[in-house]
Amino acid sequence: MSDFFSNLEEVEARIQLACTQSGRPREDVTLVGVSKKHPVERLREAYDAGLRIFGENRVQEALVKMPELPSAIEWHLIGHLQTNKVKPVIHSEFSLIHSVDSEKLLMALEKEAGEQGRVQPVLLQVNVSGEASKFGLSPEALMPLLEKATGCHHLEIQGLMTMPPFTEDPEKAAPHFAALRVLRDRACHQSGFPLPVLSMGMSHDLQVAIREGATHVRVGTDLFGVRKG
Ligand SMILES: *Cc1c(COP(=O)(O)O)cnc(C)c1O
């Protein structure tokens, strides 16, 4: 049995426990395996162990990996996206883009999806902590962007994503996760978008995130091991 398989079992057990503790069904939470910086062989091992959703943070790297792996895989783009990469991104049919963080990017995706005759599922990334080093919209910018998005018929805004500052104690991330949930609830109410998806929680804080309402956890290190470089 591959070490990936036992890593996956451990992560699964943690997700299951967090769901049980917060009275949520396991199906509420989608595991996105973050495969960035790992070679294709390692992703194939992950696929053989049963992982079906892979998250990559660089467009170029994802485009190289995609044709090498089974088409049953769903690819998620989780990293910062520049508007000049929008064409290949829409073309390669990522099943979810987690990282829309500006009006310019939103409009570029809408235009390109329209030209390619697609509807692209996306999340809006919000910087709830205000930490300067993180990408993401300010919480105040969310409502105006959602208003703009009502005219985007080639995008499906499924929800919100956040990445809190790293803290040794995962419990310290809880207020940031809760803030995203509260922001989502308010935005839902004001905009009429359903916004069911909350993408939050990574290797060390996924249980806290699930307790605070995460529907998607993005797990790299605890599945694939420590990344080089
Ligand atoms: C790398 C990355 C992750 C995974 O982080 P781990 O701590 O390795 O689980 C999750 N989300 C985003 C946006 C990332 O860039």
PDB file of C-alpha atoms and ligand atoms in Angstrom:
ATOM      1  CA  MET A   1       0.000   0.000   0.000  1.00  0.00           C
ATOM      2  CA  SER A   2       1.351   3.448  -0.883  1.00  0.00           C
ATOM      3  CA  ASP A   3       2.131   5.984   1.825  1.00  0.00           C
ATOM      4  CA  PHE A   4      -0.348   8.210   0.031  1.00  0.00           C
ATOM      5  CA  PHE A   5      -3.108   5.754   0.840  1.00  0.00           C
ATOM      6  CA  SER A   6      -2.413   5.897   4.579  1.00  0.00           C
ATOM      7  CA  ASN A   7      -2.145   9.703   4.449  1.00  0.00           C
ATOM      8  CA  LEU A   8      -5.515   9.807   2.721  1.00  0.00           C
ATOM      9  CA  GLU A   9      -7.020   7.519   5.350  1.00  0.00           C
ATOM     10  CA  GLU A  10      -5.731   9.771   8.127  1.00  0.00           C
ATOM     11  CA  VAL A  11      -7.061  12.943   6.504  1.00  0.00           C
ATOM     12  CA  GLU A  12     -10.384  11.194   5.848  1.00  0.00           C
ATOM     13  CA  ALA A  13     -10.605  10.204   9.519  1.00  0.00           C
ATOM     14  CA  ARG A  14      -9.985  13.812  10.597  1.00  0.00           C
ATOM     15  CA  ILE A  15     -12.671  15.097   8.204  1.00  0.00           C
ATOM     16  CA  GLN A  16     -15.091  12.455   9.438  1.00  0.00           C
ATOM     17  CA  LEU A  17     -14.395  13.292  13.081  1.00  0.00           C
ATOM     18  CA  ALA A  18     -14.862  17.031  12.526  1.00  0.00           C
ATOM     19  CA  CYS A  19     -18.133  16.363  10.701  1.00  0.00           C
ATOM     20  CA  THR A  20     -19.392  14.120  13.484  1.00  0.00           C
ATOM     21  CA  GLN A  21     -18.401  16.643  16.161  1.00  0.00           C
ATOM     22  CA  SER A  22     -20.251  19.437  14.403  1.00  0.00           C
ATOM     23  CA  GLY A  23     -23.281  17.335  13.494  1.00  0.00           C
ATOM     24  CA  ARG A  24     -22.671  17.597   9.750  1.00  0.00           C
ATOM     25  CA  PRO A  25     -22.902  14.775   7.217  1.00  0.00           C
ATOM     26  CA  ARG A  26     -19.574  13.735   5.650  1.00  0.00           C
ATOM     27  CA  GLU A  27     -20.963  14.593   2.183  1.00  0.00           C
ATOM     28  CA  ASP A  28     -21.042  18.246   3.224  1.00  0.00           C
ATOM     29  CA  VAL A  29     -17.276  18.470   2.900  1.00  0.00           C
ATOM     30  CA  THR A  30     -15.280  18.066  -0.312  1.00  0.00           C
ATOM     31  CA  LEU A  31     -11.603  17.168  -0.071  1.00  0.00           C
ATOM     32  CA  VAL A  32      -9.403  19.024  -2.563  1.00  0.00           C
ATOM     33  CA  GLY A  33      -5.961  17.383  -2.655  1.00  0.00           C
ATOM     34  CA  VAL A  34      -3.418  20.131  -3.251  1.00  0.00           C
ATOM     35  CA  SER A  35      -0.861  18.562  -5.591  1.00  0.00           C
ATOM     36  CA  LYS A  36       1.188  21.672  -6.427  1.00  0.00           C
ATOM     37  CA  LYS A  37       4.945  21.097  -6.810  1.00  0.00           C
ATOM     38  CA  HIS A  38       4.500  17.320  -6.760  1.00  0.00           C
ATOM     39  CA  PRO A  39       5.400  15.282  -9.846  1.00  0.00           C
ATOM     40  CA  VAL A  40       2.849  13.510 -12.036  1.00  0.00           C
ATOM     41  CA  GLU A  41       3.864  10.069 -10.688  1.00  0.00           C
ATOM     42  CA  ARG A  42       2.874  11.173  -7.224  1.00  0.00           C
ATOM     43  CA  LEU A  43      -0.498  12.407  -8.501  1.00  0.00           C
ATOM     44  CA  ARG A  44      -1.039   9.052 -10.201  1.00  0.00           C
ATOM     45  CA  GLU A  45      -0.446   7.325  -6.855  1.00  0.00           C
ATOM     46  CA  ALA A  46      -3.017   9.667  -5.338  1.00  0.00           C
ATOM     47  CA  TYR A  47      -5.464   8.853  -8.096  1.00  0.00           C
ATOM     48  CA  ASP A  48      -4.930   5.111  -7.569  1.00  0.00           C
ATOM     49  CA  ALA A  49      -5.602   5.609  -3.856  1.00  0.00           C
ATOM     50  CA  GLY A  50      -8.950   7.163  -4.736  1.00  0.00           C
ATOM     51  CA  LEU A  51      -8.336  10.933  -4.814  1.00  0.00           C
ATOM     52  CA  ARG A  52     -10.382  12.564  -7.593  1.00  0.00           C
ATOM     53  CA  ILE A  53     -10.118  16.313  -6.973  1.00  0.00           C
ATOM     54  CA  PHE A  54      -6.721  17.922  -7.425  1.00  0.00           C
ATOM     55  CA  GLY A  55      -5.910  21.539  -6.570  1.00  0.00           C
ATOM     56  CA  GLU A  56      -3.084  23.356  -8.349  1.00  0.00           C
ATOM     57  CA  ASN A  57      -1.984  26.923  -7.721  1.00  0.00           C
ATOM     58  CA  ARG A  58      -0.107  27.614 -10.952  1.00  0.00           C
ATOM     59  CA  VAL A  59      -1.797  27.533 -14.322  1.00  0.00           C
ATOM     60  CA  GLN A  60       1.300  26.494 -16.248  1.00  0.00           C
ATOM     61  CA  GLU A  61       2.045  23.586 -13.925  1.00  0.00           C
ATOM     62  CA  ALA A  62      -1.565  22.369 -14.048  1.00  0.00           C
ATOM     63  CA  LEU A  63      -1.636  22.489 -17.854  1.00  0.00           C
ATOM     64  CA  VAL A  64       1.425  20.250 -18.030  1.00  0.00           C
ATOM     65  CA  LYS A  65      -0.035  17.709 -15.587  1.00  0.00           C
ATOM     66  CA  MET A  66      -3.596  17.501 -16.914  1.00  0.00           C
ATOM     67  CA  PRO A  67      -2.975  15.539 -20.142  1.00  0.00           C
ATOM     68  CA  GLU A  68      -0.759  13.052 -18.278  1.00  0.00           C
ATOM     69  CA  LEU A  69      -3.510  11.951 -15.915  1.00  0.00           C
ATOM     70  CA  PRO A  70      -6.940  10.274 -16.165  1.00  0.00           C
ATOM     71  CA  SER A  71      -9.774  12.445 -17.422  1.00  0.00           C
ATOM     72  CA  ALA A  72     -11.927  11.412 -14.436  1.00  0.00           C
ATOM     73  CA  ILE A  73      -9.964  13.929 -12.347  1.00  0.00           C
ATOM     74  CA  GLU A  74     -11.553  17.244 -11.445  1.00  0.00           C
ATOM     75  CA  TRP A  75      -9.031  20.076 -11.424  1.00  0.00           C
ATOM     76  CA  HIS A  76      -9.402  23.096  -9.170  1.00  0.00           C
ATOM     77  CA  LEU A  77      -7.348  26.251  -9.535  1.00  0.00           C
ATOM     78  CA  ILE A  78      -6.591  27.537  -6.046  1.00  0.00           C
ATOM     79  CA  GLY A  79      -3.803  30.082  -6.612  1.00  0.00           C
ATOM     80  CA  HIS A  80      -3.665  33.681  -7.758  1.00  0.00           C
ATOM     81  CA  LEU A  81      -4.671  34.078 -11.396  1.00  0.00           C
ATOM     82  CA  GLN A  82      -3.445  36.816 -13.707  1.00  0.00           C
ATOM     83  CA  THR A  83      -5.801  38.141 -16.364  1.00  0.00           C
ATOM     84  CA  ASN A  84      -3.357  37.214 -19.141  1.00  0.00           C
ATOM     85  CA  LYS A  85      -3.809  33.507 -18.255  1.00  0.00           C
ATOM     86  CA  VAL A  86      -7.591  33.579 -18.497  1.00  0.00           C
ATOM     87  CA  LYS A  87      -7.792  32.082 -21.988  1.00  0.00           C
ATOM     88  CA  PRO A  88      -5.897  28.835 -21.235  1.00  0.00           C
ATOM     89  CA  VAL A  89      -7.647  28.550 -17.885  1.00  0.00           C
ATOM     90  CA  ILE A  90     -11.132  28.643 -19.402  1.00  0.00           C
ATOM     91  CA  HIS A  91      -9.989  26.366 -22.208  1.00  0.00           C
ATOM     92  CA  SER A  92      -8.689  23.692 -19.840  1.00  0.00           C
ATOM     93  CA  GLU A  93     -12.017  23.398 -18.029  1.00  0.00           C
ATOM     94  CA  PHE A  94     -11.067  23.676 -14.378  1.00  0.00           C
ATOM     95  CA  SER A  95     -14.160  22.534 -12.531  1.00  0.00           C
ATOM     96  CA  LEU A  96     -13.709  25.311  -9.956  1.00  0.00           C
ATOM     97  CA  ILE A  97     -11.546  28.440  -9.708  1.00  0.00           C
ATOM     98  CA  HIS A  98     -11.185  29.346  -6.013  1.00  0.00           C
ATOM     99  CA  SER A  99      -9.244  32.572  -6.408  1.00  0.00           C
ATOM    100  CA  VAL A 100     -11.188  35.347  -8.143  1.00  0.00           C
ATOM    101  CA  ASP A 101     -10.029  38.462  -6.322  1.00  0.00           C
ATOM    102  CA  SER A 102     -10.766  41.500  -8.501  1.00  0.00           C
ATOM    103  CA  GLU A 103     -13.348  42.999 -10.794  1.00  0.00           C
ATOM    104  CA  LYS A 104     -10.819  43.015 -13.607  1.00  0.00           C
ATOM    105  CA  LEU A 105     -10.292  39.263 -13.298  1.00  0.00           C
ATOM    106  CA  LEU A 106     -14.013  38.574 -12.920  1.00  0.00           C
ATOM    107  CA  MET A 107     -14.785  40.494 -16.107  1.00  0.00           C
ATOM    108  CA  ALA A 108     -11.927  38.864 -18.035  1.00  0.00           C
ATOM    109  CA  LEU A 109     -13.191  35.394 -17.047  1.00  0.00           C
ATOM    110  CA  GLU A 110     -16.758  36.321 -18.009  1.00  0.00           C
ATOM    111  CA  LYS A 111     -15.657  37.578 -21.414  1.00  0.00           C
ATOM    112  CA  GLU A 112     -13.483  34.558 -22.177  1.00  0.00           C
ATOM    113  CA  ALA A 113     -16.075  32.033 -20.943  1.00  0.00           C
ATOM    114  CA  GLY A 114     -18.610  33.774 -23.170  1.00  0.00           C
ATOM    115  CA  GLU A 115     -16.299  33.539 -26.167  1.00  0.00           C
ATOM    116  CA  GLN A 116     -15.635  29.850 -25.528  1.00  0.00           C
ATOM    117  CA  GLY A 117     -19.326  29.188 -24.885  1.00  0.00           C
ATOM    118  CA  ARG A 118     -18.784  27.916 -21.359  1.00  0.00           C
ATOM    119  CA  VAL A 119     -20.128  28.588 -17.892  1.00  0.00           C
ATOM    120  CA  GLN A 120     -17.225  28.648 -15.445  1.00  0.00           C
ATOM    121  CA  PRO A 121     -17.805  27.900 -11.738  1.00  0.00           C
ATOM    122  CA  VAL A 122     -15.807  30.278  -9.511  1.00  0.00           C
ATOM    123  CA  LEU A 123     -15.346  31.361  -5.900  1.00  0.00           C
ATOM    124  CA  LEU A 124     -14.474  34.852  -4.726  1.00  0.00           C
ATOM    125  CA  GLN A 125     -11.376  34.958  -2.539  1.00  0.00           C
ATOM    126  CA  VAL A 126     -11.714  37.244   0.467  1.00  0.00           C
ATOM    127  CA  ASN A 127      -8.872  38.407   2.677  1.00  0.00           C
ATOM    128  CA  VAL A 128     -10.816  38.397   5.946  1.00  0.00           C
ATOM    129  CA  SER A 129      -7.778  38.943   8.172  1.00  0.00           C
ATOM    130  CA  GLY A 130      -6.538  41.992   6.250  1.00  0.00           C
ATOM    131  CA  GLU A 131      -3.032  40.493   6.260  1.00  0.00           C
ATOM    132  CA  ALA A 132      -1.030  42.438   3.656  1.00  0.00           C
ATOM    133  CA  SER A 133       0.789  39.424   2.196  1.00  0.00           C
ATOM    134  CA  LYS A 134      -2.412  37.637   1.176  1.00  0.00           C
ATOM    135  CA  PHE A 135      -4.366  37.933  -2.041  1.00  0.00           C
ATOM    136  CA  GLY A 136      -8.088  38.469  -1.832  1.00  0.00           C
ATOM    137  CA  LEU A 137     -10.804  41.084  -1.826  1.00  0.00           C
ATOM    138  CA  SER A 138     -11.357  43.176   1.244  1.00  0.00           C
ATOM    139  CA  PRO A 139     -14.654  42.253   2.932  1.00  0.00           C
ATOM    140  CA  GLU A 140     -15.995  45.707   1.932  1.00  0.00           C
ATOM    141  CA  ALA A 141     -15.295  45.002  -1.746  1.00  0.00           C
ATOM    142  CA  LEU A 142     -17.400  41.831  -1.796  1.00  0.00           C
ATOM    143  CA  MET A 143     -20.894  43.297  -2.150  1.00  0.00           C
ATOM    144  CA  PRO A 144     -19.987  45.719  -4.970  1.00  0.00           C
ATOM    145  CA  LEU A 145     -18.318  42.849  -6.833  1.00  0.00           C
ATOM    146  CA  LEU A 146     -21.376  40.617  -6.419  1.00  0.00           C
ATOM    147  CA  GLU A 147     -23.490  43.415  -7.870  1.00  0.00           C
ATOM    148  CA  LYS A 148     -21.222  43.463 -10.925  1.00  0.00           C
ATOM    149  CA  ALA A 149     -21.440  39.675 -11.092  1.00  0.00           C
ATOM    150  CA  THR A 150     -25.207  39.671 -11.540  1.00  0.00           C
ATOM    151  CA  GLY A 151     -24.509  40.567 -15.185  1.00  0.00           C
ATOM    152  CA  CYS A 152     -22.033  37.697 -15.664  1.00  0.00           C
ATOM    153  CA  HIS A 153     -23.994  34.950 -17.355  1.00  0.00           C
ATOM    154  CA  HIS A 154     -20.941  32.830 -18.132  1.00  0.00           C
ATOM    155  CA  LEU A 155     -19.785  32.558 -14.543  1.00  0.00           C
ATOM    156  CA  GLU A 156     -21.376  30.636 -11.727  1.00  0.00           C
ATOM    157  CA  ILE A 157     -20.409  32.266  -8.437  1.00  0.00           C
ATOM    158  CA  GLN A 158     -20.621  29.314  -6.062  1.00  0.00           C
ATOM    159  CA  GLY A 159     -19.253  30.886  -2.896  1.00  0.00           C
ATOM    160  CA  LEU A 160     -16.216  32.256  -1.073  1.00  0.00           C
ATOM    161  CA  MET A 161     -12.648  31.199  -0.311  1.00  0.00           C
ATOM    162  CA  THR A 162     -10.177  32.447   2.284  1.00  0.00           C
ATOM    163  CA  MET A 163      -6.671  31.771   3.512  1.00  0.00           C
ATOM    164  CA  PRO A 164      -6.079  33.007   7.073  1.00  0.00           C
ATOM    165  CA  PRO A 165      -2.609  33.922   8.372  1.00  0.00           C
ATOM    166  CA  PHE A 166      -0.595  30.918   9.526  1.00  0.00           C
ATOM    167  CA  THR A 167      -0.654  30.350  13.272  1.00  0.00           C
ATOM    168  CA  GLU A 168       0.926  27.481  15.213  1.00  0.00           C
ATOM    169  CA  ASP A 169      -2.333  26.962  17.060  1.00  0.00           C
ATOM    170  CA  PRO A 170      -5.041  26.092  14.493  1.00  0.00           C
ATOM    171  CA  GLU A 171      -7.722  27.335  16.921  1.00  0.00           C
ATOM    172  CA  LYS A 172      -6.464  30.871  16.208  1.00  0.00           C
ATOM    173  CA  ALA A 173      -7.788  30.535  12.650  1.00  0.00           C
ATOM    174  CA  ALA A 174     -11.347  29.990  13.914  1.00  0.00           C
ATOM    175  CA  PRO A 175     -12.346  33.700  14.027  1.00  0.00           C
ATOM    176  CA  HIS A 176     -11.212  34.137  10.404  1.00  0.00           C
ATOM    177  CA  PHE A 177     -13.219  31.123   9.236  1.00  0.00           C
ATOM    178  CA  ALA A 178     -16.242  32.334  11.195  1.00  0.00           C
ATOM    179  CA  ALA A 179     -15.828  35.787   9.644  1.00  0.00           C
ATOM    180  CA  LEU A 180     -15.991  34.290   6.147  1.00  0.00           C
ATOM    181  CA  ARG A 181     -19.155  32.386   7.044  1.00  0.00           C
ATOM    182  CA  VAL A 182     -20.825  35.494   8.479  1.00  0.00           C
ATOM    183  CA  LEU A 183     -19.790  37.509   5.428  1.00  0.00           C
ATOM    184  CA  ARG A 184     -21.216  34.795   3.169  1.00  0.00           C
ATOM    185  CA  ASP A 185     -24.522  34.753   5.058  1.00  0.00           C
ATOM    186  CA  ARG A 186     -24.838  38.515   4.774  1.00  0.00           C
ATOM    187  CA  ALA A 187     -23.803  38.579   1.100  1.00  0.00           C
ATOM    188  CA  CYS A 188     -26.298  35.814   0.325  1.00  0.00           C
ATOM    189  CA  HIS A 189     -29.073  37.742   1.950  1.00  0.00           C
ATOM    190  CA  GLN A 190     -28.206  41.039   0.244  1.00  0.00           C
ATOM    191  CA  SER A 191     -27.284  39.788  -3.219  1.00  0.00           C
ATOM    192  CA  GLY A 192     -29.633  36.860  -3.722  1.00  0.00           C
ATOM    193  CA  PHE A 193     -26.724  34.633  -4.840  1.00  0.00           C
ATOM    194  CA  PRO A 194     -27.020  31.313  -2.948  1.00  0.00           C
ATOM    195  CA  LEU A 195     -23.201  31.035  -2.361  1.00  0.00           C
ATOM    196  CA  PRO A 196     -23.261  27.515  -0.860  1.00  0.00           C
ATOM    197  CA  VAL A 197     -19.482  26.946  -1.035  1.00  0.00           C
ATOM    198  CA  LEU A 198     -17.004  27.944   1.683  1.00  0.00           C
ATOM    199  CA  SER A 199     -13.469  26.925   0.709  1.00  0.00           C
ATOM    200  CA  MET A 200     -11.391  27.206   3.877  1.00  0.00           C
ATOM    201  CA  GLY A 201      -9.070  25.009   5.898  1.00  0.00           C
ATOM    202  CA  MET A 202      -5.758  23.420   4.956  1.00  0.00           C
ATOM    203  CA  SER A 203      -3.602  20.616   6.382  1.00  0.00           C
ATOM    204  CA  HIS A 204      -3.171  21.903   9.922  1.00  0.00           C
ATOM    205  CA  ASP A 205      -6.530  23.592  10.487  1.00  0.00           C
ATOM    206  CA  LEU A 206      -9.060  21.587   8.482  1.00  0.00           C
ATOM    207  CA  GLN A 207     -10.974  20.401  11.551  1.00  0.00           C
ATOM    208  CA  VAL A 208     -11.410  23.965  12.830  1.00  0.00           C
ATOM    209  CA  ALA A 209     -12.560  25.042   9.357  1.00  0.00           C
ATOM    210  CA  ILE A 210     -15.140  22.249   9.141  1.00  0.00           C
ATOM    211  CA  ARG A 211     -16.457  23.185  12.562  1.00  0.00           C
ATOM    212  CA  GLU A 212     -16.887  26.758  11.250  1.00  0.00           C
ATOM    213  CA  GLY A 213     -18.750  25.636   8.138  1.00  0.00           C
ATOM    214  CA  ALA A 214     -16.172  24.758   5.441  1.00  0.00           C
ATOM    215  CA  THR A 215     -17.604  22.861   2.481  1.00  0.00           C
ATOM    216  CA  HIS A 216     -14.207  22.487   0.755  1.00  0.00           C
ATOM    217  CA  VAL A 217     -10.896  21.843   2.510  1.00  0.00           C
ATOM    218  CA  ARG A 218      -7.669  22.253   0.516  1.00  0.00           C
ATOM    219  CA  VAL A 219      -5.124  19.762   1.824  1.00  0.00           C
ATOM    220  CA  GLY A 220      -1.566  19.535   0.491  1.00  0.00           C
ATOM    221  CA  THR A 221       1.151  18.632   2.979  1.00  0.00           C
ATOM    222  CA  ASP A 222      -0.808  16.069   5.010  1.00  0.00           C
ATOM    223  CA  LEU A 223      -1.657  14.130   1.832  1.00  0.00           C
ATOM    224  CA  PHE A 224       1.357  14.519  -0.431  1.00  0.00           C
ATOM    225  CA  GLY A 225       4.079  15.258   2.115  1.00  0.00           C
ATOM    226  CA  VAL A 226       6.285  18.324   2.436  1.00  0.00           C
ATOM    227  CA  ARG A 227       6.782  20.259  -0.824  1.00  0.00           C
ATOM    228  CA  LYS A 228      10.299  20.908  -2.121  1.00  0.00           C
ATOM    229  CA  GLY A 229      11.324  24.397  -3.203  1.00  0.00           C
TER     230      GLY A 229
HETATM  231  C1  LIG B   1      -0.655  25.292  -0.879  1.00  0.00           C
HETATM  232  C2  LIG B   1      -2.040  25.682  -0.617  1.00  0.00           C
HETATM  233  C3  LIG B   1      -2.867  24.880   0.204  1.00  0.00           C
HETATM  234  C4  LIG B   1      -2.414  23.613   0.916  1.00  0.00           C
HETATM  235  O1  LIG B   1      -1.638  23.915   2.027  1.00  0.00           O
HETATM  236  P1  LIG B   1      -1.125  22.735   3.004  1.00  0.00           P
HETATM  237  O2  LIG B   1      -0.780  23.476   4.247  1.00  0.00           O
HETATM  238  O3  LIG B   1       0.044  22.111   2.356  1.00  0.00           O
HETATM  239  O4  LIG B   1      -2.250  21.788   3.205  1.00  0.00           O
HETATM  240  C5  LIG B   1      -4.191  25.279   0.350  1.00  0.00           C
HETATM  241  N1  LIG B   1      -4.675  26.376  -0.254  1.00  0.00           N
HETATM  242  C6  LIG B   1      -3.908  27.158  -1.040  1.00  0.00           C
HETATM  243  C7  LIG B   1      -4.511  28.363  -1.663  1.00  0.00           C
HETATM  244  C8  LIG B   1      -2.577  26.845  -1.245  1.00  0.00           C
HETATM  245  O5  LIG B   1      -1.824  27.629  -2.022  1.00  0.00           O
END
